PDB file of C-alpha atoms in Angstrom:
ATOM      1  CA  UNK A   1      -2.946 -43.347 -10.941  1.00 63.00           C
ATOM      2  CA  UNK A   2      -4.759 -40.129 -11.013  1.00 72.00           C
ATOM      3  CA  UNK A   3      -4.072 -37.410  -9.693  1.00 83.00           C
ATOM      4  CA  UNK A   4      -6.635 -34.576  -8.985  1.00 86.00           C
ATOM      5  CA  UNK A   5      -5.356 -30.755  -8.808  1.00 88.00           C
ATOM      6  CA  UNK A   6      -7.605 -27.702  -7.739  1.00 92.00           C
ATOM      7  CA  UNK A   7      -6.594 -24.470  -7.462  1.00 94.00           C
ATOM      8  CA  UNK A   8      -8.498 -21.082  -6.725  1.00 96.00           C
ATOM      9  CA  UNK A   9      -7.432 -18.525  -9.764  1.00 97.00           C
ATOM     10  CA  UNK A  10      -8.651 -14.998  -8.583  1.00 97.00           C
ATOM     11  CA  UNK A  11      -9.367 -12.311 -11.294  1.00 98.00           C
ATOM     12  CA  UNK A  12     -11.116  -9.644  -8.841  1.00 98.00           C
ATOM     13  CA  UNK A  13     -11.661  -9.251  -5.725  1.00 96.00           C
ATOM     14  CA  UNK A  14     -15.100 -10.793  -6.590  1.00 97.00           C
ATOM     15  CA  UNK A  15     -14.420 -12.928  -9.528  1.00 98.00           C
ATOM     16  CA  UNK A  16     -12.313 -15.843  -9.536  1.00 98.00           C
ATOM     17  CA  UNK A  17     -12.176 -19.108 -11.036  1.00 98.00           C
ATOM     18  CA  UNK A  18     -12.273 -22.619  -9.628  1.00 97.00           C
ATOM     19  CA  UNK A  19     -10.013 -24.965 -11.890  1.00 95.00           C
ATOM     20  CA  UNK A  20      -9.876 -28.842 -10.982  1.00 92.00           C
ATOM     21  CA  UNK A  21      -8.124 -31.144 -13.222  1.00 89.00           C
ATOM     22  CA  UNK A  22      -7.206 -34.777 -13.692  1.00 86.00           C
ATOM     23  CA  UNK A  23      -3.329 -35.643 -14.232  1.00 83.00           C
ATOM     24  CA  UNK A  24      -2.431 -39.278 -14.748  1.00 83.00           C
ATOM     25  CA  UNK A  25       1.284 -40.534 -15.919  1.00 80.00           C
ATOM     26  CA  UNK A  26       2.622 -37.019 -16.105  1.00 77.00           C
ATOM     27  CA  UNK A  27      -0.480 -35.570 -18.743  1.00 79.00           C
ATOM     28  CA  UNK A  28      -3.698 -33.772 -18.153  1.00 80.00           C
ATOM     29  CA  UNK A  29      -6.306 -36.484 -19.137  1.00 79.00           C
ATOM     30  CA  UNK A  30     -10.061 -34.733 -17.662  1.00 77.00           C
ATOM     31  CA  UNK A  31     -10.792 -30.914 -17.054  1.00 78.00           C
ATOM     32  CA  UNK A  32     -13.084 -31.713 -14.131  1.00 81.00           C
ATOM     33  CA  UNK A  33     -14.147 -28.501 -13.944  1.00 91.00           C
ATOM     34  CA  UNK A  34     -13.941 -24.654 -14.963  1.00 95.00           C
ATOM     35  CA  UNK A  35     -16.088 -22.743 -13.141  1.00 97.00           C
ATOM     36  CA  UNK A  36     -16.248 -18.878 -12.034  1.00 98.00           C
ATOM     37  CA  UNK A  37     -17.760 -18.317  -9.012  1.00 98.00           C
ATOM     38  CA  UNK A  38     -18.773 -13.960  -8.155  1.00 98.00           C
ATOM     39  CA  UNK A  39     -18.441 -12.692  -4.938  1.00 97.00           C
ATOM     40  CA  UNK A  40     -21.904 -11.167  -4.569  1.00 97.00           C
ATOM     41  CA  UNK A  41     -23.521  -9.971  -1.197  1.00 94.00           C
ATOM     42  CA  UNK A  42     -20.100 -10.939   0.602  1.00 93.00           C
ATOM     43  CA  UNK A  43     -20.397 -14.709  -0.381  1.00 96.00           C
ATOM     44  CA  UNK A  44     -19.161 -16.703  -3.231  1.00 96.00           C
ATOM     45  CA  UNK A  45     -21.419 -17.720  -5.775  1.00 98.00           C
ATOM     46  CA  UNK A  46     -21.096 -20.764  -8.656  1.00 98.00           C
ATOM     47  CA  UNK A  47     -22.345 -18.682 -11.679  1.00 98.00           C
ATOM     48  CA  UNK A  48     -21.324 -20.638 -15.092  1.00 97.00           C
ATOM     49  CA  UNK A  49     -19.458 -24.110 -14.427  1.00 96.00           C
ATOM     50  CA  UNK A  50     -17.949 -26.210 -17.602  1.00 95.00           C
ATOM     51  CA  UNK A  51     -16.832 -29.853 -17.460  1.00 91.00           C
ATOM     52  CA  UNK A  52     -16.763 -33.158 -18.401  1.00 86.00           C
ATOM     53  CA  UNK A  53     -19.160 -34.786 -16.258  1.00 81.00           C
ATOM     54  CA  UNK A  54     -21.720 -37.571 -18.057  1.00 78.00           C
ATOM     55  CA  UNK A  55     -18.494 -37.833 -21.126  1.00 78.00           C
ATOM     56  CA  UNK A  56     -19.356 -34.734 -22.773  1.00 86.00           C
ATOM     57  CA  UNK A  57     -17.742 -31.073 -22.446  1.00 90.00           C
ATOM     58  CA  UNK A  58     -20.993 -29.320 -21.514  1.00 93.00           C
ATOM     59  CA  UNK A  59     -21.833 -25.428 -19.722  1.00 95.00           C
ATOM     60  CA  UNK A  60     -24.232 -25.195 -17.139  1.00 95.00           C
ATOM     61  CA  UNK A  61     -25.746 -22.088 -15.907  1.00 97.00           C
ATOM     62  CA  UNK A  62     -26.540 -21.944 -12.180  1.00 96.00           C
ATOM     63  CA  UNK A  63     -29.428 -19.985 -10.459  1.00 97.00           C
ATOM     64  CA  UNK A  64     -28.827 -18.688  -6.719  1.00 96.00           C
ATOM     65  CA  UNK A  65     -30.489 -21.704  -5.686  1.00 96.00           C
ATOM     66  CA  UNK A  66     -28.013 -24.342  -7.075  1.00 94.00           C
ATOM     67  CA  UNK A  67     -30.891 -25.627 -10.026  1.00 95.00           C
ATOM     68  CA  UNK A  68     -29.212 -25.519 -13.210  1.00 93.00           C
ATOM     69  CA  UNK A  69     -30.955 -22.701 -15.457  1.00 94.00           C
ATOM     70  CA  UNK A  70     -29.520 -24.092 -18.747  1.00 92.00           C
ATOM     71  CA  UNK A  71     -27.325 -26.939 -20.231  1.00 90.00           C
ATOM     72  CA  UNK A  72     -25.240 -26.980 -23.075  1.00 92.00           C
ATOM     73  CA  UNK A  73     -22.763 -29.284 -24.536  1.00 91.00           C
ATOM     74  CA  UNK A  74     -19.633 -27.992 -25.809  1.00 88.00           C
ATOM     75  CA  UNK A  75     -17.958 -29.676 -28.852  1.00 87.00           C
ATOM     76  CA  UNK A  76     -14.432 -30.157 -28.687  1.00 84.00           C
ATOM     77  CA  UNK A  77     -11.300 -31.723 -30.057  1.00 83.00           C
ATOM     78  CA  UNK A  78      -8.731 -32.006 -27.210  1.00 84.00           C
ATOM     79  CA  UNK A  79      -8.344 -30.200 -23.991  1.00 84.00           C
ATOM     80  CA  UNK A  80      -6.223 -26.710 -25.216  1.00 87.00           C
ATOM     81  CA  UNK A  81      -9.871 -26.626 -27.367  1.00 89.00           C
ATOM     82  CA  UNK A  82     -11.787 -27.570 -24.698  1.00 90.00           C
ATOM     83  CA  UNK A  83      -9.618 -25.115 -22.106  1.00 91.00           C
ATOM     84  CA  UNK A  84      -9.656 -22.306 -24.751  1.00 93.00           C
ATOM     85  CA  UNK A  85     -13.826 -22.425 -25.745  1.00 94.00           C
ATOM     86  CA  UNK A  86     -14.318 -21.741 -22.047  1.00 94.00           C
ATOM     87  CA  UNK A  87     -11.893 -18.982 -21.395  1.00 96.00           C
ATOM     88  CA  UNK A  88     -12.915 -17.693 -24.225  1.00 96.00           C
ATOM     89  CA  UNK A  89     -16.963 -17.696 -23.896  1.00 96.00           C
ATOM     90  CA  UNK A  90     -16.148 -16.442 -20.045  1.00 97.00           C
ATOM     91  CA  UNK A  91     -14.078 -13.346 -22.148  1.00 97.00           C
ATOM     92  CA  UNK A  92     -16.919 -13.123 -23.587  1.00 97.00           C
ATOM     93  CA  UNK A  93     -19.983 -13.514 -21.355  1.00 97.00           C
ATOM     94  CA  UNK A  94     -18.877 -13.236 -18.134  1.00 98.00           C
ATOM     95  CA  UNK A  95     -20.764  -9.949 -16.966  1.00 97.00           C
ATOM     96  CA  UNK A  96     -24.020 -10.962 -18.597  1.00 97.00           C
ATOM     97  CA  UNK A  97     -23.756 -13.989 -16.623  1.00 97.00           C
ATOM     98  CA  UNK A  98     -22.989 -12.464 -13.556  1.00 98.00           C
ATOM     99  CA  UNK A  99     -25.743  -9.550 -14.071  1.00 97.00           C
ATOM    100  CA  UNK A 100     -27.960 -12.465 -14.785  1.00 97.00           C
ATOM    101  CA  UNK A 101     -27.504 -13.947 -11.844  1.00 97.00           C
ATOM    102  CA  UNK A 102     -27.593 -10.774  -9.681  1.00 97.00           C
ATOM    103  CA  UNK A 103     -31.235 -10.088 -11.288  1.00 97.00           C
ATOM    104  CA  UNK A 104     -32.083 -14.151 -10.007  1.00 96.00           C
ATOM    105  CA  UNK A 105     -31.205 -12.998  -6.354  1.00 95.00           C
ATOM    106  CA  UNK A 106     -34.000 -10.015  -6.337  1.00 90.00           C
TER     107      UNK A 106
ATOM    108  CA  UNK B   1      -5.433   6.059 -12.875  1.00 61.00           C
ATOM    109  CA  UNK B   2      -7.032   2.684 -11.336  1.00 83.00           C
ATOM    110  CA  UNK B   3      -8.023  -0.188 -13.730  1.00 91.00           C
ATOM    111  CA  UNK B   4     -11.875  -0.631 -13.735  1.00 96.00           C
ATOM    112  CA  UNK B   5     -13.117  -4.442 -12.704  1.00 97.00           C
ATOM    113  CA  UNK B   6     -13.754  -5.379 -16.211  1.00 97.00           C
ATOM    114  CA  UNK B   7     -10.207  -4.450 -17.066  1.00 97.00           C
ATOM    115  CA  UNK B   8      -8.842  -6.371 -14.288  1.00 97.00           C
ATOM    116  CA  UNK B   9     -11.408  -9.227 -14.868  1.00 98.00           C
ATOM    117  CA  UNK B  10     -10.123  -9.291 -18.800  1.00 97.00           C
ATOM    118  CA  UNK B  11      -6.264  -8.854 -18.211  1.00 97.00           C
ATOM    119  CA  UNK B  12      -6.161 -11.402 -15.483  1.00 98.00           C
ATOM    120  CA  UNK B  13      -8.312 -13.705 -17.379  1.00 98.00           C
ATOM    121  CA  UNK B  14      -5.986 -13.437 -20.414  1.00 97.00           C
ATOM    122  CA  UNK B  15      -2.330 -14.426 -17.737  1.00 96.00           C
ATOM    123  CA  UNK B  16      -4.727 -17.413 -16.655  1.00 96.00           C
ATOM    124  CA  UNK B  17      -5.561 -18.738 -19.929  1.00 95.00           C
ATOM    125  CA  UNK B  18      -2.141 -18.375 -21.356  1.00 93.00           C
ATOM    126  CA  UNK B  19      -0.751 -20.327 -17.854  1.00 90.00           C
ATOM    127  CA  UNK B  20      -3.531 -22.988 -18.362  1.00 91.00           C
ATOM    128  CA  UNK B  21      -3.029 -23.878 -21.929  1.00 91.00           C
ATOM    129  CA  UNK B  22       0.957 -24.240 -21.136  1.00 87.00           C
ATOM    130  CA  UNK B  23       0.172 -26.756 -18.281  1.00 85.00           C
ATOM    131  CA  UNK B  24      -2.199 -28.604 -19.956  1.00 86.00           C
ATOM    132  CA  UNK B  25       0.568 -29.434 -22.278  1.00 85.00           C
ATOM    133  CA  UNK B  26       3.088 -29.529 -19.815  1.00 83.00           C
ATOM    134  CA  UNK B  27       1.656 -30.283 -16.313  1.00 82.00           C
ATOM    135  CA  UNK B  28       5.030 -30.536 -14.697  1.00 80.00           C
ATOM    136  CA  UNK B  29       5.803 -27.259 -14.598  1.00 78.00           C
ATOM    137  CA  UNK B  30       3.087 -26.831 -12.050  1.00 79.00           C
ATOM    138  CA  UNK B  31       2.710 -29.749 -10.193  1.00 77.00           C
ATOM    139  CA  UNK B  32       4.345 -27.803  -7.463  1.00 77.00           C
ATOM    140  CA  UNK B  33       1.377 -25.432  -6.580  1.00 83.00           C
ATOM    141  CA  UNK B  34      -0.277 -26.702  -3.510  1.00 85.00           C
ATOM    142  CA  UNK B  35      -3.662 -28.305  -3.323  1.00 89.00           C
ATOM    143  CA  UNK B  36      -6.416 -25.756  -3.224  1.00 91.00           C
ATOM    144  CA  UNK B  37      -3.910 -22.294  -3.197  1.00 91.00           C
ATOM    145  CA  UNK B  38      -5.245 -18.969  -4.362  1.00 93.00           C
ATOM    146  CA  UNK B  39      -3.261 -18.254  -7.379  1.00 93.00           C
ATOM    147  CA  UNK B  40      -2.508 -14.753  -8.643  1.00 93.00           C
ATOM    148  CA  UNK B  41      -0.708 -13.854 -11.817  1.00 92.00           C
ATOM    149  CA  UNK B  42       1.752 -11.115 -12.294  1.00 88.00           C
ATOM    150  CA  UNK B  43       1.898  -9.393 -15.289  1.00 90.00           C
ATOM    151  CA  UNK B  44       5.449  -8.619 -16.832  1.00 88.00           C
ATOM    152  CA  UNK B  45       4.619  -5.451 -18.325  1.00 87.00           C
ATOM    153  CA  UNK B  46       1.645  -3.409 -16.933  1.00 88.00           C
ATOM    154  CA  UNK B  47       2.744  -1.496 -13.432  1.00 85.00           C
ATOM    155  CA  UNK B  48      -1.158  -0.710 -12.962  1.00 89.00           C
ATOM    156  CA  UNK B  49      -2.251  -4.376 -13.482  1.00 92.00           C
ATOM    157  CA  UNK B  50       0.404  -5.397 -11.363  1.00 88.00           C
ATOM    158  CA  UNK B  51      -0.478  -3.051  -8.337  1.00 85.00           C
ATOM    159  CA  UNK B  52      -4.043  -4.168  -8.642  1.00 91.00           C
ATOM    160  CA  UNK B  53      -2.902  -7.915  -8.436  1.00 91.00           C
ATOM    161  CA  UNK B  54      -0.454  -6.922  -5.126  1.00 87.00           C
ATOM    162  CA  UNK B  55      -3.447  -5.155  -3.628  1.00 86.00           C
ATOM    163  CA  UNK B  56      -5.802  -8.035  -4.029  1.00 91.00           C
ATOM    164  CA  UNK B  57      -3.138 -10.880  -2.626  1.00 88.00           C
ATOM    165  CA  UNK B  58      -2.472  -8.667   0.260  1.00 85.00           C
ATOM    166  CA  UNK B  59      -6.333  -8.431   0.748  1.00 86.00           C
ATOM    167  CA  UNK B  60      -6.509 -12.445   0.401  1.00 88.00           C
ATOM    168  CA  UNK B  61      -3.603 -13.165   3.288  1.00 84.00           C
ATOM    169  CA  UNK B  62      -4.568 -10.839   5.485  1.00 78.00           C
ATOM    170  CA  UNK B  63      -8.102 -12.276   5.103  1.00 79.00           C
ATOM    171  CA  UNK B  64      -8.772 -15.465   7.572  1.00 73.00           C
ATOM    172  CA  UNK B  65      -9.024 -17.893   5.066  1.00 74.00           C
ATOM    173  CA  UNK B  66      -5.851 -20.502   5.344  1.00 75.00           C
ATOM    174  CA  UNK B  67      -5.275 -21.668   1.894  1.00 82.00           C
ATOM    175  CA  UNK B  68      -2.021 -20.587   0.446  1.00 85.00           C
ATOM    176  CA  UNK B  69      -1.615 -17.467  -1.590  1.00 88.00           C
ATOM    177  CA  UNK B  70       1.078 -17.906  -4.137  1.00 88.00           C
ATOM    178  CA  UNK B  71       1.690 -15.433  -6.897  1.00 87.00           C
ATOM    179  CA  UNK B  72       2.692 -16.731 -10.279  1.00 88.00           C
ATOM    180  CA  UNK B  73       4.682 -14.303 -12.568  1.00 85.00           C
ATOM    181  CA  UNK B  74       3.911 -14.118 -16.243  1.00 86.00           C
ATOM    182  CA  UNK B  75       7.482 -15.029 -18.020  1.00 82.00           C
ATOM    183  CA  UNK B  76      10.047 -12.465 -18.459  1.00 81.00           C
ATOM    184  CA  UNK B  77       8.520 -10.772 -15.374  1.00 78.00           C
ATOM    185  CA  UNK B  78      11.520  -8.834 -14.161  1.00 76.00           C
ATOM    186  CA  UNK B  79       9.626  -6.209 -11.630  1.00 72.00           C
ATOM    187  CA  UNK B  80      11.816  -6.325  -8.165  1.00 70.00           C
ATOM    188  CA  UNK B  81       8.241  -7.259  -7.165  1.00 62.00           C
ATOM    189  CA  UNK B  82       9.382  -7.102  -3.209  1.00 64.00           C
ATOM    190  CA  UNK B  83       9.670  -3.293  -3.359  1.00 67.00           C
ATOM    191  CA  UNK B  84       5.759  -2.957  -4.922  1.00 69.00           C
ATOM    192  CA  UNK B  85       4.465  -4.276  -1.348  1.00 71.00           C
ATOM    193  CA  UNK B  86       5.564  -1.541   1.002  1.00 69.00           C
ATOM    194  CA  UNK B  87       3.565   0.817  -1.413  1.00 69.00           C
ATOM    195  CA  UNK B  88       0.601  -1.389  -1.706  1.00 70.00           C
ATOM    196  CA  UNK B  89       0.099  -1.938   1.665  1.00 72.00           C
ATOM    197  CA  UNK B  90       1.113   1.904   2.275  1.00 74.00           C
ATOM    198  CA  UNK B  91       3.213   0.940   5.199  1.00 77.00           C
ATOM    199  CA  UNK B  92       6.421   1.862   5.876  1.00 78.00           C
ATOM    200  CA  UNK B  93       9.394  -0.928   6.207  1.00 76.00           C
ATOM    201  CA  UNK B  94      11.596  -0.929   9.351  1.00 79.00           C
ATOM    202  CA  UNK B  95      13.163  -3.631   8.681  1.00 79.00           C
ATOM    203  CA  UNK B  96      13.575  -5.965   5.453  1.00 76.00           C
ATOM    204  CA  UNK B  97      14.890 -10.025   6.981  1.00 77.00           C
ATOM    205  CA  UNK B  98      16.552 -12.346   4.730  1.00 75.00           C
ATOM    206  CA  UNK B  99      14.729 -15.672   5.477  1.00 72.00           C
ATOM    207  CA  UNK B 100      14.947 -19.402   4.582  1.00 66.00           C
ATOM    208  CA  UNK B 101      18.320 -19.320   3.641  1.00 70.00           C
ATOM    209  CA  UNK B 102      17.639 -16.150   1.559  1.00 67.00           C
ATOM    210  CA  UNK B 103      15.295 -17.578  -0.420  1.00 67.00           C
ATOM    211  CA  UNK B 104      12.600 -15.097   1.148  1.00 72.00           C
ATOM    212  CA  UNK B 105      11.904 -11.495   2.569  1.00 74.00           C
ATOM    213  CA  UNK B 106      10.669 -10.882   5.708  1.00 78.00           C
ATOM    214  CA  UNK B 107       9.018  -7.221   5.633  1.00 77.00           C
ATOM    215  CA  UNK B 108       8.668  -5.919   8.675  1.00 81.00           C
ATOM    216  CA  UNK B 109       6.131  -2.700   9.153  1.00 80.00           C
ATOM    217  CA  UNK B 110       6.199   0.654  11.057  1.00 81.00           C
ATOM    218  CA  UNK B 111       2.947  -0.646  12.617  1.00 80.00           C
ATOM    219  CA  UNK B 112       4.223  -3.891  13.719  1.00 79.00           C
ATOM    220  CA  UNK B 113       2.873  -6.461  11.069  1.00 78.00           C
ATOM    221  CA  UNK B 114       4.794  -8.170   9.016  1.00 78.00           C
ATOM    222  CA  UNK B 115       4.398  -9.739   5.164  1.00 77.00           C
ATOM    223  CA  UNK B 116       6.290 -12.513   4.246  1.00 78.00           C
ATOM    224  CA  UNK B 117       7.546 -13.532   0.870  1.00 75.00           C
ATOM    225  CA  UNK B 118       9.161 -17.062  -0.109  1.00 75.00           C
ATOM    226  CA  UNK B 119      10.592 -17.001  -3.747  1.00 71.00           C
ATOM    227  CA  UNK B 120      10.332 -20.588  -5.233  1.00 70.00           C
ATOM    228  CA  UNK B 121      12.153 -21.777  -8.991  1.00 68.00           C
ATOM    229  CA  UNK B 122      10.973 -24.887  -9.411  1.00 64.00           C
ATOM    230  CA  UNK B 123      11.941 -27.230 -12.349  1.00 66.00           C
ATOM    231  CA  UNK B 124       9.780 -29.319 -14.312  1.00 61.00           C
ATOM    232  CA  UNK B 125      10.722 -32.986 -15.645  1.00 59.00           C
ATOM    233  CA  UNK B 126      11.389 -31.056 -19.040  1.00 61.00           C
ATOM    234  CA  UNK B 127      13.882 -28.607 -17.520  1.00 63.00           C
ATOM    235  CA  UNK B 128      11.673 -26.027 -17.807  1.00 63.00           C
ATOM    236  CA  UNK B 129      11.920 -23.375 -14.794  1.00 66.00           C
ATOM    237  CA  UNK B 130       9.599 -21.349 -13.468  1.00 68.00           C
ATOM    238  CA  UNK B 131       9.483 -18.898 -10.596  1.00 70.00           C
ATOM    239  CA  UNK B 132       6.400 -18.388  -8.133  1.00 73.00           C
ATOM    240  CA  UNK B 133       6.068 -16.442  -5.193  1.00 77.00           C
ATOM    241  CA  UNK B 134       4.423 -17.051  -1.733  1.00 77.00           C
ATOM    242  CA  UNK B 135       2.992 -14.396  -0.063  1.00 77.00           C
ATOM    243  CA  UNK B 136       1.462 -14.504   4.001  1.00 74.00           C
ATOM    244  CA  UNK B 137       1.309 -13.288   7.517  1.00 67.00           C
ATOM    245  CA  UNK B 138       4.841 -14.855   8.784  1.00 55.00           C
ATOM    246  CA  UNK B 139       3.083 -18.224  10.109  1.00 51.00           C
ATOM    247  CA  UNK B 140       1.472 -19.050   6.354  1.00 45.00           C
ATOM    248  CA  UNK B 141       4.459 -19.186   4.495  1.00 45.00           C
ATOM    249  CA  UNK B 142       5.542 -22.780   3.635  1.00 47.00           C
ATOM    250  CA  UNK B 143       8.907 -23.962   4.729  1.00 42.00           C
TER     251      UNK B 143
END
């Protein structure tokens, strides 16, 4: 049976990421979703979210008003991959996305 | 010297991935962390990152959100991490409590509030250990 986990991981006091995760027989079998949320104007905000949603790894980029600005799948080969493309393109990104979406709030 | 938020943002980013990528492989070790908890990492060797981390899960319990904050140190962490909240808080202890069988610290402030901390070592199916902290106001703190 599966099991889902979610968890709050905070890397700021106004960036953190939401992890949620699929565990069935003792292994990780879906990374429902990776998604960092910014703490802007006193409330939390969905800014980048990655998962697994429609069978495909895939990115979306959220505007203020929760329509999805861009989509874009993510090739992978297992989960670590899967896991370690989106850390990675958050290490990478993260502040142009969050500027981004600070310029779609004026 | 203070880190700046992209340095925080980076380093803590870094503790998370390497945390992540061990429980996807070994979920076990884990399974423990409660549904929905605020997780913050402790880093074994960077006093500065560290006080930044203390500061913001001292922020996050006194806040009036309910979800457990638990702290997760990086391996090898060997900081006696319940002396680092007296001078993040920058309270004074009156009095330190041995609590839940000595498991956890009461911390008991000059102005009357009090922190609690609950250590936990918790053993995966692989025999793996691994030690995590809860922090909270004295009523938050799981049994």
């Amino acid at each position: 049976m599966d099991t889902a986990k979610e968890r709050e991981e905070y890397l700021t006091h106004q960036d953190r990421l939401r992890i949620r995760f699929s565990i069935e027989r003792g292994k990780v079998t879906h990374i429902v979703l990776v998604q960092y949320e910014a703490r802007i104007q006193n409330q939390w905000w969905p800014v980048v979210r990655y998962d697994m949603a429609h069978g495909y790894f895939h990115r979306d980029i959220t505007k203020p008003d929760g329509t999805v600005a861009e989509k874009q799948v993510v090739p992978f080969t297992d989960l670590a991959d899967a896991l370690t493309l989106a850390l990675d393109e958050l290490h990478r990104q993260w502040l142009f996305y969050r500027e981004q979406f600070e310029d779609w709030m004026k | 010297m203070t880190l700046s938020h992209t340095e925080m943002f980076e380093q803590n980013l870094a503790l998370t991935k390497q945390r992540l990528l061990q429980e996807a492989k070994y979920p076990e070790i884990f399974e423990w962390i409660p549904q929905n908890a605020r997780i913050i990492n402790l880093p074994k060797d960077n006093p500065e990152h560290l006080r930044a981390n203390l500061e913001l899960a001292v922020k996050l319990v006194q806040d009036k959100n309910r979800q457990s904050v638990v702290l997760i140190p990086q391996p090898g962490f060997e900081t006696p991490w319940h002396e680092l909240i007296p001078i993040v808080s920058g309270k004074r202890i009156v009095d330190i409590q041995s609590i839940q069988g000595g498991a956890g610290l009461g911390l008991i402030f000059d102005d009357g509030s009090q922190l609690m901390l609950v250590a936990m070592k918790q053993t995966g199916h692989t025999g793996t250990e691994q030690l995590a902290i809860s922090i909270g106001m004295r009523q938050d703190v799981p049994a």
